[in-house]
CSV table of C-alpha atoms in Angstrom, one decimal:
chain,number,residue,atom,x,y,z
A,1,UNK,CA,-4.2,-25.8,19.2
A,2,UNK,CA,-6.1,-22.6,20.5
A,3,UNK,CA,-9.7,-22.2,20.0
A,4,UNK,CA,-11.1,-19.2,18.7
A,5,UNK,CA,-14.7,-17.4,19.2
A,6,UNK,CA,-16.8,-17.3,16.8
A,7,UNK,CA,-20.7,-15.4,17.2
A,8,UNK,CA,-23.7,-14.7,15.3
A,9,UNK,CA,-26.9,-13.2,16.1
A,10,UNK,CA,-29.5,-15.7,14.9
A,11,UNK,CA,-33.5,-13.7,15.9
A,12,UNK,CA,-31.7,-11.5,18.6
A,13,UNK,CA,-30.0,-14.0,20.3
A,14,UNK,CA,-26.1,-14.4,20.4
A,15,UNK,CA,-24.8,-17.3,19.5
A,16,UNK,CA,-20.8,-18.3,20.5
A,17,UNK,CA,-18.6,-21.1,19.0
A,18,UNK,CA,-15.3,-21.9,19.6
A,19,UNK,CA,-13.6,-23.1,16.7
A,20,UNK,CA,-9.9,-24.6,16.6
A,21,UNK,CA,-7.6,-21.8,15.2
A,22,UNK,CA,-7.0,-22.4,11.7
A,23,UNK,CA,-3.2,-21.1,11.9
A,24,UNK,CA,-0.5,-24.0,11.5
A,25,UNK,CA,1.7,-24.6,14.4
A,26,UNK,CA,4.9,-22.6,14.1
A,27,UNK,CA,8.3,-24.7,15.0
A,28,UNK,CA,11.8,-22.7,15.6
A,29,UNK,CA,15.4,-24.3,15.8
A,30,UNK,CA,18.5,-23.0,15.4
A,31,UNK,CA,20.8,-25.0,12.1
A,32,UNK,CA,24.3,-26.4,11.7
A,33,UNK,CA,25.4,-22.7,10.7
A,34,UNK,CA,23.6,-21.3,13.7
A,35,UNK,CA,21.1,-20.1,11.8
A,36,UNK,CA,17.3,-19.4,13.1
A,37,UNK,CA,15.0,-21.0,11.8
A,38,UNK,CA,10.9,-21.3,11.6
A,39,UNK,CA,8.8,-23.7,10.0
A,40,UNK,CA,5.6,-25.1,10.1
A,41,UNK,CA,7.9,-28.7,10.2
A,42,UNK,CA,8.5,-30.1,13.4
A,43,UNK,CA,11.6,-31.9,13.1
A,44,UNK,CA,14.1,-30.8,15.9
A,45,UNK,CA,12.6,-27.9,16.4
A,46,UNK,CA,10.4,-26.2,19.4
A,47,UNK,CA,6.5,-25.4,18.9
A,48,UNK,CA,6.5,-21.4,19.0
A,49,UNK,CA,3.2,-20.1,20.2
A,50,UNK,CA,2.1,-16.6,17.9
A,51,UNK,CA,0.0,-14.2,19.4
A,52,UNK,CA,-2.8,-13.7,17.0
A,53,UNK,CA,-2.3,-11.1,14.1
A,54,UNK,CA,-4.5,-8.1,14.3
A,55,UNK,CA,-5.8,-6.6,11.2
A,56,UNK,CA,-7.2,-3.5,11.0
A,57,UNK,CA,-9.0,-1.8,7.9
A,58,UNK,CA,-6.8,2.4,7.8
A,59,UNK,CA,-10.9,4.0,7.0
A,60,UNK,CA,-12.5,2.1,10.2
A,61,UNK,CA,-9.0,3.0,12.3
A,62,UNK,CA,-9.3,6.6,11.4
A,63,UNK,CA,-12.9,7.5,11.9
A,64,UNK,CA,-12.3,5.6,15.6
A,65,UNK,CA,-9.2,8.2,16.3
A,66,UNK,CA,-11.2,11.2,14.8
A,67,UNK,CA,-13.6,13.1,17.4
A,68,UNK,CA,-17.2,11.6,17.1
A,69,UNK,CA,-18.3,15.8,16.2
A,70,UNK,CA,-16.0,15.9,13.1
A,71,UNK,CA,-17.4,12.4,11.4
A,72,UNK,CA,-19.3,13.3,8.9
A,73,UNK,CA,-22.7,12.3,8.1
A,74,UNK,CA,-22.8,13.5,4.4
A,75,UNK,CA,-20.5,13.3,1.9
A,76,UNK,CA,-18.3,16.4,1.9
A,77,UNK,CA,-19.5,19.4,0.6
A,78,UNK,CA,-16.0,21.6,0.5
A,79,UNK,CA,-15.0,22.5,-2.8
A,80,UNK,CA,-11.0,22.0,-3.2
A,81,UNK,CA,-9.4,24.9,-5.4
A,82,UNK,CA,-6.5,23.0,-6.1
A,83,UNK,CA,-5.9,19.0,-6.0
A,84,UNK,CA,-2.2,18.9,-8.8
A,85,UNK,CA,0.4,16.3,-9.0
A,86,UNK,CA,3.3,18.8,-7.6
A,87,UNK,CA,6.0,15.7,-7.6
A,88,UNK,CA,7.5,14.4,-9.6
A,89,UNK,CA,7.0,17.2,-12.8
A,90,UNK,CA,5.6,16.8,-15.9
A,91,UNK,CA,8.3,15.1,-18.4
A,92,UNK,CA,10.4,14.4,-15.4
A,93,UNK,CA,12.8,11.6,-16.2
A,94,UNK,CA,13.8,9.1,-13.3
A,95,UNK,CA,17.7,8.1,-13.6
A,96,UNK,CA,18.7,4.1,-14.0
A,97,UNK,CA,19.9,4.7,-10.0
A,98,UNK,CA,16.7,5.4,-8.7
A,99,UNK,CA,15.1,1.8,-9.8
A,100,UNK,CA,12.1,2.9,-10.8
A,101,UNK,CA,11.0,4.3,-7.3
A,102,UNK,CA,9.8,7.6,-6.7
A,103,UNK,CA,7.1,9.9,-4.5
A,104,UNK,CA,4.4,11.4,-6.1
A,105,UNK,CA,3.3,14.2,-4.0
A,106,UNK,CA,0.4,15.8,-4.7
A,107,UNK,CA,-1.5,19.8,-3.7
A,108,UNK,CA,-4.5,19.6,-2.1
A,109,UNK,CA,-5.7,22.8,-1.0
A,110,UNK,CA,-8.1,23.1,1.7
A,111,UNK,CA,-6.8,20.2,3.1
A,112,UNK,CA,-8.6,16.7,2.7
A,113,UNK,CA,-11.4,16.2,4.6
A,114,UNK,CA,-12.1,13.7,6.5
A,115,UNK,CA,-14.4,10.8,4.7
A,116,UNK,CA,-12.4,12.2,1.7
A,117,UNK,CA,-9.8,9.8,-0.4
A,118,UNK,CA,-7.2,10.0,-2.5
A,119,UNK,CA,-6.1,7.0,-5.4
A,120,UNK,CA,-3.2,7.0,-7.7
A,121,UNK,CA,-3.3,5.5,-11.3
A,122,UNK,CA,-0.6,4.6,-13.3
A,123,UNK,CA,-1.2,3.9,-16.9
A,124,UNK,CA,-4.9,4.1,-16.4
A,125,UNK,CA,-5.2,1.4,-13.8
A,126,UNK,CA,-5.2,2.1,-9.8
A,127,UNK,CA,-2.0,1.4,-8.6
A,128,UNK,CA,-3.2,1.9,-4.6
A,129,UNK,CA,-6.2,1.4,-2.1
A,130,UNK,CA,-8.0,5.2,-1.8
A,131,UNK,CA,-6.0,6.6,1.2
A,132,UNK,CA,-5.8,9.6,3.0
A,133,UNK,CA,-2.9,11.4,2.2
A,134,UNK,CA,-1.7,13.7,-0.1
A,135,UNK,CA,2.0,11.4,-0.6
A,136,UNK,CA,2.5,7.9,-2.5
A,137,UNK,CA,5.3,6.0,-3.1
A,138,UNK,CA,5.7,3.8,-6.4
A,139,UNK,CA,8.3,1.4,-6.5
A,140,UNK,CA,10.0,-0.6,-9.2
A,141,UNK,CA,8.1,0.7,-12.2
A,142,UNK,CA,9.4,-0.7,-16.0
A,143,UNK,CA,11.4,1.2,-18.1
A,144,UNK,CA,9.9,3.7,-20.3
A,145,UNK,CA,6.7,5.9,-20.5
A,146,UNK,CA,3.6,6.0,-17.6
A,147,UNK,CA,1.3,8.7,-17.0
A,148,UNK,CA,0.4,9.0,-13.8
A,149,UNK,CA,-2.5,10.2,-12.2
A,150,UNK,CA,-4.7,11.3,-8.9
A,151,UNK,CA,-8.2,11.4,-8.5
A,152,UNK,CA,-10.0,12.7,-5.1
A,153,UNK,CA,-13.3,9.9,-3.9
A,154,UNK,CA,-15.7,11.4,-1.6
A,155,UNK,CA,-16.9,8.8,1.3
A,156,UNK,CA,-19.0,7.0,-1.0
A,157,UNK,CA,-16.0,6.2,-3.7
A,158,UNK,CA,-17.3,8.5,-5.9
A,159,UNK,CA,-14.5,10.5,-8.2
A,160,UNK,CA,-15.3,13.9,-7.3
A,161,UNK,CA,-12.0,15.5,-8.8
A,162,UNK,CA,-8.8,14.1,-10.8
A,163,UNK,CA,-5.6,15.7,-11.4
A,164,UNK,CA,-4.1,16.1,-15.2
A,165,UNK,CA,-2.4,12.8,-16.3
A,166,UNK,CA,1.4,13.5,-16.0
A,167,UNK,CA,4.0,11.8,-17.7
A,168,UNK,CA,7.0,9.8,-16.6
A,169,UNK,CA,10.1,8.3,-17.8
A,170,UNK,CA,12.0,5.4,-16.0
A,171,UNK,CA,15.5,4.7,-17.4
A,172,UNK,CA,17.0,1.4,-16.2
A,173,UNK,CA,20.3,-0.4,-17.0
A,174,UNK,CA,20.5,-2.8,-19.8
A,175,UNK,CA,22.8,-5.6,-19.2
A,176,UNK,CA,23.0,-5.6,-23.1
A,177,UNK,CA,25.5,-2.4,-22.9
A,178,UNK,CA,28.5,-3.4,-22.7
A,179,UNK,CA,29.7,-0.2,-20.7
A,180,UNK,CA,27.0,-0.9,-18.1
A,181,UNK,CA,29.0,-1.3,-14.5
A,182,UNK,CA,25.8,-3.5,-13.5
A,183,UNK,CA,26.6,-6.2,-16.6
A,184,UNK,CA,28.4,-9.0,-15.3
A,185,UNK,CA,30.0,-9.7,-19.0
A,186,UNK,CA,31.4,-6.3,-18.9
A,187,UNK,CA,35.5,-5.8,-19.2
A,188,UNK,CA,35.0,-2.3,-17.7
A,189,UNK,CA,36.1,-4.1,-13.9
């Protein structure tokens, strides 16, 4: 098992442990159909040793990338003249095909500033992590109504702007129509 480094400062001096990784051992072997597989099983299998994961948190990553002049020190002072849901349109209906997935895309106009954030809600409850980008991507939303909407946090997570709600419709199949190609029962094959 690897050991892992742990410190704390304790009255301004450093203090270092090494404690046993807390990761289970990883096994690999390959199956009667020639399969691979991983486990955390021995059995027949050979210990795979993992690298350790890296995790980084996206708002510490980008104010590393960004110059140290253009950090900002107080919260942003720009005032945007537009921030609008441009994608997908008010009353827009999403076809049974698309699955409930679509891109909301959204006008920000000057551009975000840095520190600045951007969360999507859908029916009222944040759907994403504040991010900064002016494009999301929802995925497999229910059939029917949802209103969907943007709001703009400043560097403290304060709402500083939000876009009007707009409203959604997702179609998807039934497999209670009988003419539905995706209904197993159906004598339309």
């Amino acid at each position: 098992m690897q050991a892992r480094r742990v410190g704390w400062m304790i009255g301004g001096v450093a203090l270092l442990l090494a404690l046993p990784a807390l990761a289970a051992p990883v096994y690999r072997h390959v199956d009667a159909n020639g399969n691979v597989v991983y486990s955390d099983e021995p059995g027949q299998g050979n210990r795979v040793d993992l690298k350790p994961i890296t995790v980084v948190d996206p708002a510490e990553a980008e104010s590393r990338s960004r110059p140290a002049e253009s950090t900002p020190t107080s919260p942003s002072t720009v005032d945007y003249e537009r921030f609008a849901i441009t994608s997908p349109s008010n009353g827009e209906t999403l076809p049974t095909g698309q699955g409930g997935n679509v891109q909301v895309q959204l006008a920000i106009e000057p551009e975000l500033q840095p520190g600045d954030r951007v969360q999507l809600r859908v029916d009222g409850k944040v759907s994403q992590s504040p991010m900064h980008t002016s494009v999301f991507a929802l995925s497999q939303l229910e059939r029917g109504e949802h209103q969907i909407q943007a709001e703009l946090l400043d560097a403290q997570g304060q709402v500083r702007l939000s876009t009007p709600a707009v409203t959604l419709y997702v179609q998807r199949a039934s497999v209670n129509l009988p003419a539905n190609p995706n209904n197993p029962n159906s004598n339309n094959r």
